[in-house]
Amino acid sequence: LKAKEIQINRPSTNQDDNDINDMNNIQNATANILELQEMDKESLINIIQRQNEDINELKRNMNTLSKMVFTLKDNMEDIQYNMEQQDNVEDPTDDINDLRQDMIVIKKRLNLLENAQTDREQFRDWLKNTVKLDQYFDILIENGFEDMISISKLTKEIL
């Protein structure tokens, strides 16, 4: 002890400081090694399993991020393509006029369908309430008799 006390009392040099740091590092490393040796195998296995789970979770997260990056890239390409297409668009009033014409055609077809549905409903009501033969409705529809006009052309020979 006196030798150490004497060394401590004399002025320290850089080499002495380095030696003391080295000894402290060695003592810390030795303490860590002893602490690890005291741990039982199950603790180490549990630590390794948790680390493996963490690694697998990180891998899944990386896969998800990778997919997101590819999706973003595709979206950016789509946006760029759309912007290029917008630059090439001529007068939008032509498109608007085409849409208006399409709407007129659709409205006409819708009216025809509504009328056909109304005619079919009238035909069903007539079969059910007037002639009491509503069980033949589906057969008549399948054979082209869908309204009162077509049924009026039905003759005994056709039946």
Short mmCIF file of C-alpha atoms in Angstrom, two decimals:
data_model
loop_
_atom_site.label_atom_id
_atom_site.label_comp_id
_atom_site.label_asym_id
_atom_site.label_seq_id
_atom_site.Cartn_x
_atom_site.Cartn_y
_atom_site.Cartn_z
CA LEU A 1 0.00 0.00 0.00
CA LYS A 2 2.79 2.42 0.77
CA ALA A 3 4.16 2.02 -2.73
CA LYS A 4 0.78 2.96 -4.16
CA GLU A 5 0.42 5.87 -1.77
CA ILE A 6 3.81 7.11 -2.75
CA GLN A 7 2.89 6.88 -6.40
CA ILE A 8 -0.33 8.72 -5.81
CA ASN A 9 1.44 11.53 -3.93
CA ARG A 10 4.01 12.14 -6.61
CA PRO A 11 2.98 14.20 -9.62
CA SER A 12 1.27 12.04 -12.25
CA THR A 13 2.37 11.83 -15.82
CA ASN A 14 0.42 11.03 -18.92
CA GLN A 15 1.82 7.52 -18.85
CA ASP A 16 0.63 7.07 -15.27
CA ASP A 17 -2.83 8.31 -16.23
CA ASN A 18 -2.92 5.93 -19.19
CA ASP A 19 -1.81 3.05 -16.97
CA ILE A 20 -4.52 3.86 -14.43
CA ASN A 21 -7.15 4.08 -17.21
CA ASP A 22 -5.96 0.77 -18.62
CA MET A 23 -6.21 -0.86 -15.19
CA ASN A 24 -9.70 0.56 -14.72
CA ASN A 25 -10.73 -0.75 -18.11
CA ILE A 26 -9.30 -4.17 -17.29
CA GLN A 27 -11.13 -4.21 -13.95
CA ASN A 28 -14.41 -3.22 -15.66
CA ALA A 29 -13.97 -5.88 -18.33
CA THR A 30 -13.17 -8.49 -15.67
CA ALA A 31 -16.26 -7.49 -13.70
CA ASN A 32 -18.40 -7.78 -16.86
CA ILE A 33 -16.99 -11.22 -17.62
CA LEU A 34 -17.66 -12.39 -14.07
CA GLU A 35 -21.20 -11.01 -14.23
CA LEU A 36 -21.84 -12.86 -17.49
CA GLN A 37 -20.47 -16.07 -16.01
CA GLU A 38 -22.88 -15.73 -13.13
CA MET A 39 -25.88 -15.60 -15.44
CA ASP A 40 -27.46 -18.96 -15.98
CA LYS A 41 -27.89 -20.46 -19.43
CA GLU A 42 -31.64 -19.87 -19.46
CA SER A 43 -31.15 -16.14 -19.05
CA LEU A 44 -28.73 -16.08 -21.94
CA ILE A 45 -31.09 -18.17 -24.08
CA ASN A 46 -33.97 -15.83 -23.24
CA ILE A 47 -31.88 -12.83 -24.19
CA ILE A 48 -30.90 -14.46 -27.48
CA GLN A 49 -34.54 -15.40 -28.22
CA ARG A 50 -35.70 -11.83 -27.54
CA GLN A 51 -32.95 -10.51 -29.77
CA ASN A 52 -33.98 -12.95 -32.53
CA GLU A 53 -37.60 -11.81 -32.16
CA ASP A 54 -36.45 -8.21 -32.38
CA ILE A 55 -34.42 -9.01 -35.49
CA ASN A 56 -37.39 -10.74 -37.10
CA GLU A 57 -39.62 -7.78 -36.27
CA LEU A 58 -37.05 -5.45 -37.83
CA LYS A 59 -36.98 -7.64 -40.95
CA ARG A 60 -40.79 -7.47 -41.20
CA ASN A 61 -40.66 -3.71 -40.76
CA MET A 62 -38.01 -3.44 -43.46
CA ASN A 63 -40.18 -5.50 -45.83
CA THR A 64 -43.14 -3.27 -45.11
CA LEU A 65 -41.07 -0.14 -45.64
CA SER A 66 -39.67 -1.58 -48.84
CA LYS A 67 -43.19 -2.23 -50.15
CA MET A 68 -44.22 1.27 -49.18
CA VAL A 69 -41.24 2.73 -51.04
CA PHE A 70 -42.14 0.77 -54.18
CA THR A 71 -45.77 1.88 -53.87
CA LEU A 72 -44.69 5.49 -53.48
CA LYS A 73 -42.43 5.13 -56.49
CA ASP A 74 -45.31 3.73 -58.56
CA ASN A 75 -47.58 6.54 -57.36
CA MET A 76 -44.98 9.13 -58.27
CA GLU A 77 -44.65 7.61 -61.73
CA ASP A 78 -48.44 7.67 -62.12
CA ILE A 79 -48.55 11.29 -61.04
CA GLN A 80 -45.77 12.20 -63.44
CA TYR A 81 -47.55 10.36 -66.27
CA ASN A 82 -50.83 12.13 -65.48
CA MET A 83 -49.10 15.49 -65.41
CA GLU A 84 -47.55 14.76 -68.80
CA GLN A 85 -50.96 13.75 -70.13
CA GLN A 86 -52.48 16.97 -68.80
CA ASP A 87 -49.85 18.93 -70.64
CA ASN A 88 -50.93 17.17 -73.85
CA VAL A 89 -54.65 17.79 -73.33
CA GLU A 90 -56.22 20.07 -75.86
CA ASP A 91 -59.40 21.99 -75.23
CA PRO A 92 -61.38 20.50 -72.30
CA THR A 93 -64.66 21.86 -73.70
CA ASP A 94 -64.60 19.06 -76.29
CA ASP A 95 -64.56 16.52 -73.47
CA ILE A 96 -67.35 18.35 -71.68
CA ASN A 97 -69.48 18.37 -74.81
CA ASP A 98 -68.84 14.66 -75.32
CA LEU A 99 -69.88 14.01 -71.72
CA ARG A 100 -73.07 16.02 -72.22
CA GLN A 101 -73.93 14.00 -75.31
CA ASP A 102 -73.26 10.78 -73.42
CA MET A 103 -75.53 11.95 -70.60
CA ILE A 104 -78.34 12.67 -73.07
CA VAL A 105 -78.02 9.17 -74.53
CA ILE A 106 -77.94 7.63 -71.06
CA LYS A 107 -81.06 9.56 -70.01
CA LYS A 108 -82.91 8.37 -73.11
CA ARG A 109 -81.94 4.76 -72.43
CA LEU A 110 -82.95 5.12 -68.80
CA ASN A 111 -86.35 6.42 -69.81
CA LEU A 112 -86.79 3.47 -72.18
CA LEU A 113 -85.84 1.06 -69.41
CA GLU A 114 -88.23 2.72 -66.98
CA ASN A 115 -91.02 2.52 -69.55
CA ALA A 116 -90.22 -1.12 -70.26
CA GLN A 117 -90.29 -1.85 -66.55
CA THR A 118 -93.64 -0.08 -66.21
CA ASP A 119 -94.99 -2.05 -69.20
CA ARG A 120 -93.75 -5.29 -67.68
CA GLU A 121 -95.36 -4.42 -64.34
CA GLN A 122 -98.67 -3.68 -66.10
CA PHE A 123 -98.38 -7.01 -67.91
CA ARG A 124 -97.75 -8.84 -64.60
CA ASP A 125 -100.71 -7.09 -62.93
CA TRP A 126 -102.99 -8.02 -65.88
CA LEU A 127 -101.87 -11.68 -65.73
CA LYS A 128 -102.36 -11.81 -61.99
CA ASN A 129 -105.50 -9.77 -61.43
CA THR A 130 -107.47 -9.96 -64.66
CA VAL A 131 -106.81 -13.37 -66.21
CA LYS A 132 -105.51 -15.04 -63.00
CA LEU A 133 -102.59 -16.75 -64.83
CA ASP A 134 -99.62 -15.13 -63.11
CA GLN A 135 -97.84 -18.51 -62.90
CA TYR A 136 -97.09 -18.15 -66.66
CA PHE A 137 -95.41 -14.75 -66.33
CA ASP A 138 -91.79 -16.03 -66.37
CA ILE A 139 -92.45 -18.39 -69.29
CA LEU A 140 -94.03 -15.62 -71.34
CA ILE A 141 -91.16 -13.21 -70.56
CA GLU A 142 -88.59 -15.86 -71.58
CA ASN A 143 -90.39 -16.26 -74.91
CA GLY A 144 -90.46 -12.56 -75.72
CA PHE A 145 -93.90 -11.57 -74.48
CA GLU A 146 -92.93 -8.74 -72.13
CA ASP A 147 -95.78 -6.24 -72.34
CA MET A 148 -99.41 -5.77 -73.27
CA ILE A 149 -98.58 -4.97 -76.91
CA SER A 150 -96.67 -8.20 -77.45
CA ILE A 151 -99.29 -10.28 -75.63
CA SER A 152 -102.02 -8.75 -77.82
CA LYS A 153 -100.29 -10.38 -80.82
CA LEU A 154 -100.44 -13.80 -79.17
CA THR A 155 -102.70 -16.17 -81.08
CA LYS A 156 -103.87 -19.72 -80.53
CA GLU A 157 -101.47 -20.91 -83.22
CA ILE A 158 -98.48 -19.38 -81.37
CA LEU A 159 -99.55 -21.00 -78.13
#
